[in-house]
Coordinates of C-alpha atoms in Angstrom, one line a residue:
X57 CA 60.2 72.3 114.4
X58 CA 62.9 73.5 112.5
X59 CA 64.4 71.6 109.6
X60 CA 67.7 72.2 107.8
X61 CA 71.3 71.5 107.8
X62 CA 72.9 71.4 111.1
X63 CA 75.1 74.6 111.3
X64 CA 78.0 74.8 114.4
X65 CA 78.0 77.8 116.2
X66 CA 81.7 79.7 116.9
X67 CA 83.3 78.7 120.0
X68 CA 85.9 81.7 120.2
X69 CA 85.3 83.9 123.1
X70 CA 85.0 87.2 123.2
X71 CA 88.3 89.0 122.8
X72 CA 89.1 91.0 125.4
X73 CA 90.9 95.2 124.0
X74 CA 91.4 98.0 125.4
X75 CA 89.1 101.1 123.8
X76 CA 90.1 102.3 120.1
X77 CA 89.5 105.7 121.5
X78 CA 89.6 108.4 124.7
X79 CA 87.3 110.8 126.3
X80 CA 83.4 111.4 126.8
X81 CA 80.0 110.7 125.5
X82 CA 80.5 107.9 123.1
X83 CA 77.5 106.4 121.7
X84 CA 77.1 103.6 118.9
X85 CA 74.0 103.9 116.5
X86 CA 75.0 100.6 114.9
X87 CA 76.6 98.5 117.5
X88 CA 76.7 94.6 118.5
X89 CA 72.9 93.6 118.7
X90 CA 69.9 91.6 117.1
X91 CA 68.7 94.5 115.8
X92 CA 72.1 96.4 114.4
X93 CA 72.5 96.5 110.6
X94 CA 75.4 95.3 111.3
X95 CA 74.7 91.8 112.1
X96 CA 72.4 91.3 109.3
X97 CA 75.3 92.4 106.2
X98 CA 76.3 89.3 104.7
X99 CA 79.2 89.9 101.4
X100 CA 79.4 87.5 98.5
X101 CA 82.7 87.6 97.4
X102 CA 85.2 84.7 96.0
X103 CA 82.7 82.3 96.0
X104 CA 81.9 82.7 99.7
X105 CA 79.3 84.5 101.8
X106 CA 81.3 86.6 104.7
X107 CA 79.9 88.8 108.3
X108 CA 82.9 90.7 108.6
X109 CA 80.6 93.4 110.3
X110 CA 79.2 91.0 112.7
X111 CA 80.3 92.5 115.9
X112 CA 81.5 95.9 114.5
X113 CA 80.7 99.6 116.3
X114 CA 80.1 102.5 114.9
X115 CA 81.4 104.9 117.5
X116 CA 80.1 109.0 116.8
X117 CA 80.7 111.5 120.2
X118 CA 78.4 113.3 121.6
X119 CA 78.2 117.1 123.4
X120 CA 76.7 117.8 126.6
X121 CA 73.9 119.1 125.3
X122 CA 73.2 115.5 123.4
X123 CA 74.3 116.2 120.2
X124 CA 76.8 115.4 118.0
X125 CA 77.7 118.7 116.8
X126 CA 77.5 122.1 117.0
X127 CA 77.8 124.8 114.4
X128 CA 77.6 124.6 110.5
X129 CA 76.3 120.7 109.9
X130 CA 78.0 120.9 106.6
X131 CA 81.4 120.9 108.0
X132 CA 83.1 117.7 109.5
X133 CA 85.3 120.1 112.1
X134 CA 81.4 121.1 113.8
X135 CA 81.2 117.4 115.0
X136 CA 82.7 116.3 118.1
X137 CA 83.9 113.2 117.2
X138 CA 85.8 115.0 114.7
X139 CA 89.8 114.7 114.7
X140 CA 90.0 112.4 117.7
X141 CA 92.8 109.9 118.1
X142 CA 92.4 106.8 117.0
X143 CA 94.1 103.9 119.5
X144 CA 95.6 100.1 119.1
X145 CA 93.7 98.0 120.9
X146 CA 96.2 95.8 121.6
X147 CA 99.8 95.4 120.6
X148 CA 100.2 93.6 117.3
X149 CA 101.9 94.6 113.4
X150 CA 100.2 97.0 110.9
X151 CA 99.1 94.6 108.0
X152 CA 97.6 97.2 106.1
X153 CA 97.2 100.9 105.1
X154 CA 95.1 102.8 102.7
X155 CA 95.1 106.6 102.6
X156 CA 94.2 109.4 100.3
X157 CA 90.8 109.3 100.2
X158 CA 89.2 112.2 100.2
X159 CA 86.6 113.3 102.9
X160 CA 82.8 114.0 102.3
X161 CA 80.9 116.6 103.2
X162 CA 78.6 115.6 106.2
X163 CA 75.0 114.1 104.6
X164 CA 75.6 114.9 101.5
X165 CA 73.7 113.2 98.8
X166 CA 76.9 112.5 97.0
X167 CA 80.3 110.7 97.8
X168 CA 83.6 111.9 97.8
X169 CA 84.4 109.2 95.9
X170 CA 82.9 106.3 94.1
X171 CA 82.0 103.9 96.9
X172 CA 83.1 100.3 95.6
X173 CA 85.2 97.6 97.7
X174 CA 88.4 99.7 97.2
X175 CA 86.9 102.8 98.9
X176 CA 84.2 101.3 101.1
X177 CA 86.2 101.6 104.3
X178 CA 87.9 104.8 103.3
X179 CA 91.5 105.5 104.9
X180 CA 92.3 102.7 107.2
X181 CA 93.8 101.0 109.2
X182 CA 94.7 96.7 109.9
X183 CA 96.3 95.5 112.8
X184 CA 97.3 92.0 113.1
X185 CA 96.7 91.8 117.3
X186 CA 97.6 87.8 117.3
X187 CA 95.6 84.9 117.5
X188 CA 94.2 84.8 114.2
X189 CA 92.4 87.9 114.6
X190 CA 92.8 91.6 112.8
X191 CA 91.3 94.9 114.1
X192 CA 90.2 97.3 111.4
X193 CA 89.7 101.1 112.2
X194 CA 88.0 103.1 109.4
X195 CA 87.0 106.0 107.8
X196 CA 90.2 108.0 109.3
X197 CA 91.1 111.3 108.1
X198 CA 93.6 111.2 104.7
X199 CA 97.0 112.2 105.8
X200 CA 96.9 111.5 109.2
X201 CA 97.4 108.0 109.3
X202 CA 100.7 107.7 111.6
X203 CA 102.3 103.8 110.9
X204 CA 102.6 102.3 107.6
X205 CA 102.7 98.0 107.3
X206 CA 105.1 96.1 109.2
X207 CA 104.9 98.8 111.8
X208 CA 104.8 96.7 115.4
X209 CA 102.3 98.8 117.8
X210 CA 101.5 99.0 121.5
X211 CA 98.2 98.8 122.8
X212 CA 97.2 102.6 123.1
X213 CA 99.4 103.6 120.0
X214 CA 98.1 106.5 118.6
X215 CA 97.1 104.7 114.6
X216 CA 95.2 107.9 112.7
X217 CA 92.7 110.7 113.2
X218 CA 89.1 110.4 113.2
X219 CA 87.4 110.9 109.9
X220 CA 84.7 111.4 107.4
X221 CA 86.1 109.0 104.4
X222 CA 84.7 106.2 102.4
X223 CA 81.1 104.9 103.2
X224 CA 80.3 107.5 105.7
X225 CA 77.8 110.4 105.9
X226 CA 79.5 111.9 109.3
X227 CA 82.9 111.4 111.3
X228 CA 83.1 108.5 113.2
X229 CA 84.8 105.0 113.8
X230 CA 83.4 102.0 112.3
X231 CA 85.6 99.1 114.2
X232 CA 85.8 95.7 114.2
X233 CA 87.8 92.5 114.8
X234 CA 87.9 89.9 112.0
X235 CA 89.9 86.7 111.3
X236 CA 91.4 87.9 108.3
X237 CA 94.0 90.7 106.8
X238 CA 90.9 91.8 104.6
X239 CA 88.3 94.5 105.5
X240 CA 85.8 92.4 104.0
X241 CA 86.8 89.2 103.2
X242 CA 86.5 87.5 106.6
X243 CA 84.2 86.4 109.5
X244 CA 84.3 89.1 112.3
X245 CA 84.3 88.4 115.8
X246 CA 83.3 89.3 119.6
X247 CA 85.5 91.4 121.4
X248 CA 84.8 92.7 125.4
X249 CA 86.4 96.0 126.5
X250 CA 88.7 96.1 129.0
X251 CA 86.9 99.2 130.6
X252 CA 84.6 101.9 129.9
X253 CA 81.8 103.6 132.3
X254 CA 78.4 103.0 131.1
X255 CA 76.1 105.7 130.9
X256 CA 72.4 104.5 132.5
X257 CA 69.7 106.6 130.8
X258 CA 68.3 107.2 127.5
X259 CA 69.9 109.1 123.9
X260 CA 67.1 111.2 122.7
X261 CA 66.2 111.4 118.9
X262 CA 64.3 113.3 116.9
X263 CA 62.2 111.8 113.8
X264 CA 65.7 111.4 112.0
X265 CA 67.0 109.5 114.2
X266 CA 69.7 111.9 115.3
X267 CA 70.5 112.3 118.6
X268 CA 69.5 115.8 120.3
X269 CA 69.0 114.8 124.3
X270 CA 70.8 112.6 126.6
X271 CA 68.2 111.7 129.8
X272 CA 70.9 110.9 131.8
X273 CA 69.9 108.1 135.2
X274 CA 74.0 107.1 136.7
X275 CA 76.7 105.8 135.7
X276 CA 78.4 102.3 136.3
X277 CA 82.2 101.5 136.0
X278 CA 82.7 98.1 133.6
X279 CA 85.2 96.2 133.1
X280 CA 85.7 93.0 130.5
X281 CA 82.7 93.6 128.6
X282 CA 80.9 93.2 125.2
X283 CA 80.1 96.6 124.1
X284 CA 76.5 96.5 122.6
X285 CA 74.4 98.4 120.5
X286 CA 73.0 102.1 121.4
X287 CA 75.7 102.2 124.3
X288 CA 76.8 105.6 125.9
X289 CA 79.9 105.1 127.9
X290 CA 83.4 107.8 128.5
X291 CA 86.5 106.6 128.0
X292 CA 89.9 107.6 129.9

């Protein structure tokens, strides 16, 4: 038996978005699940522990061939995921912009930039989509970011590029909902997708851990969903 302070659990459901992004082969190394990093990053800051990465996706793109890029490793423009638009989920008001942060070079042993809590997130993106919650996009491209704050958005708004900024050792989108304006300063919380096809079968990796194979079983259309970790699903 367990002893302890009683502790309530959160009674918001899942907030149903549209996809933050379009096309094929979309896979999430750290997504929602009991064994993501994600769910295990707690963040003292102001005298209070916060899980603003909770529920959050990491969303890289894969080829055909089950990679996620092809030619010269070194250089962000060989991954796929590379460049690609990043969308609202939802219609809501830009809260928040940081750009100019330089990109880094793909697994390299060194930063950009100094990672601290300024630079964490690189160039980013905060959406205030109502109800008390705020979708952060990260790690965009500098220069590319297309609102500024008190923009309003629609839900499929084109919000950046797809980058390689901040904490981040290849392009992709690290996403998630939380219920404050701050990256990190906040609780974040479930969200379901609107719709995405699911890709039945198995990501292949080698003893890295990157993906090299997709063992591909069918396919299955979803609709209002939570998005888990290790997912392979296509957008439209």
């Amino acid at each position: 038996m367990l002893e302890g302070p009683e502790v309530a659990a959160a009674a918001r459901p899942p907030r149903e978005i549209a996809p933050p992004l379009r096309g094929e082969r979309w896979w999430t190394p750290n997504g929602p699940g009991n064994d993501s990093i994600h769910r295990r990053i707690l963040i003292p800051l102001s005298g209070s522990l916060w899980a603003p990465e909770r529920y959050a996706v990491d969303w890289i793109q894969l080829g055909e061939d089950g990679k996620n890029f092809a030619g010269d490793p070194k250089s962000n423009a060989s991954y796929h995921a590379y460049g690609r638009e990043i969308l609202s989920v939802a219609s809501g008001k830009v809260v928040a912009v940081k750009d100019g942060i330089p990109e880094n070079v793909p697994n390299a042993k060194e930063m950009a930039v100094a990672i601290d809590l300024e630079t964490i997130g690189g160039n980013y993106v905060i959406v205030d989509v109502g109800g008390g919650l705020f979708a952060f996009y990260a790690h965009l491209q500098p220069g590319k970011i297309r609102v500024k704050p008190g923009d309003a958005v629609a839900a499929g708004q084109v919000l950046g590029l797809l980058g390689n900024s901040g904490n981040s050792t290849e392009p992709h989108l690290h996403f998630h909902l939380i219920d404050r304006p701050d990256p990190l300063r906040g609780q974040g919380q479930p969200f379901a997708l609107t719709a995405f096809t699911r890709i039945r079968g198995e990501v292949k990796l080698n003893a890295e851990q990157d993906p090299v194979g997709i063992a591909m079983t069918g396919k299955e259309a979803v609709r209002n969903q939570t998005y888990m970790n290790l997912e392979l699903v296509n957008f439209e």
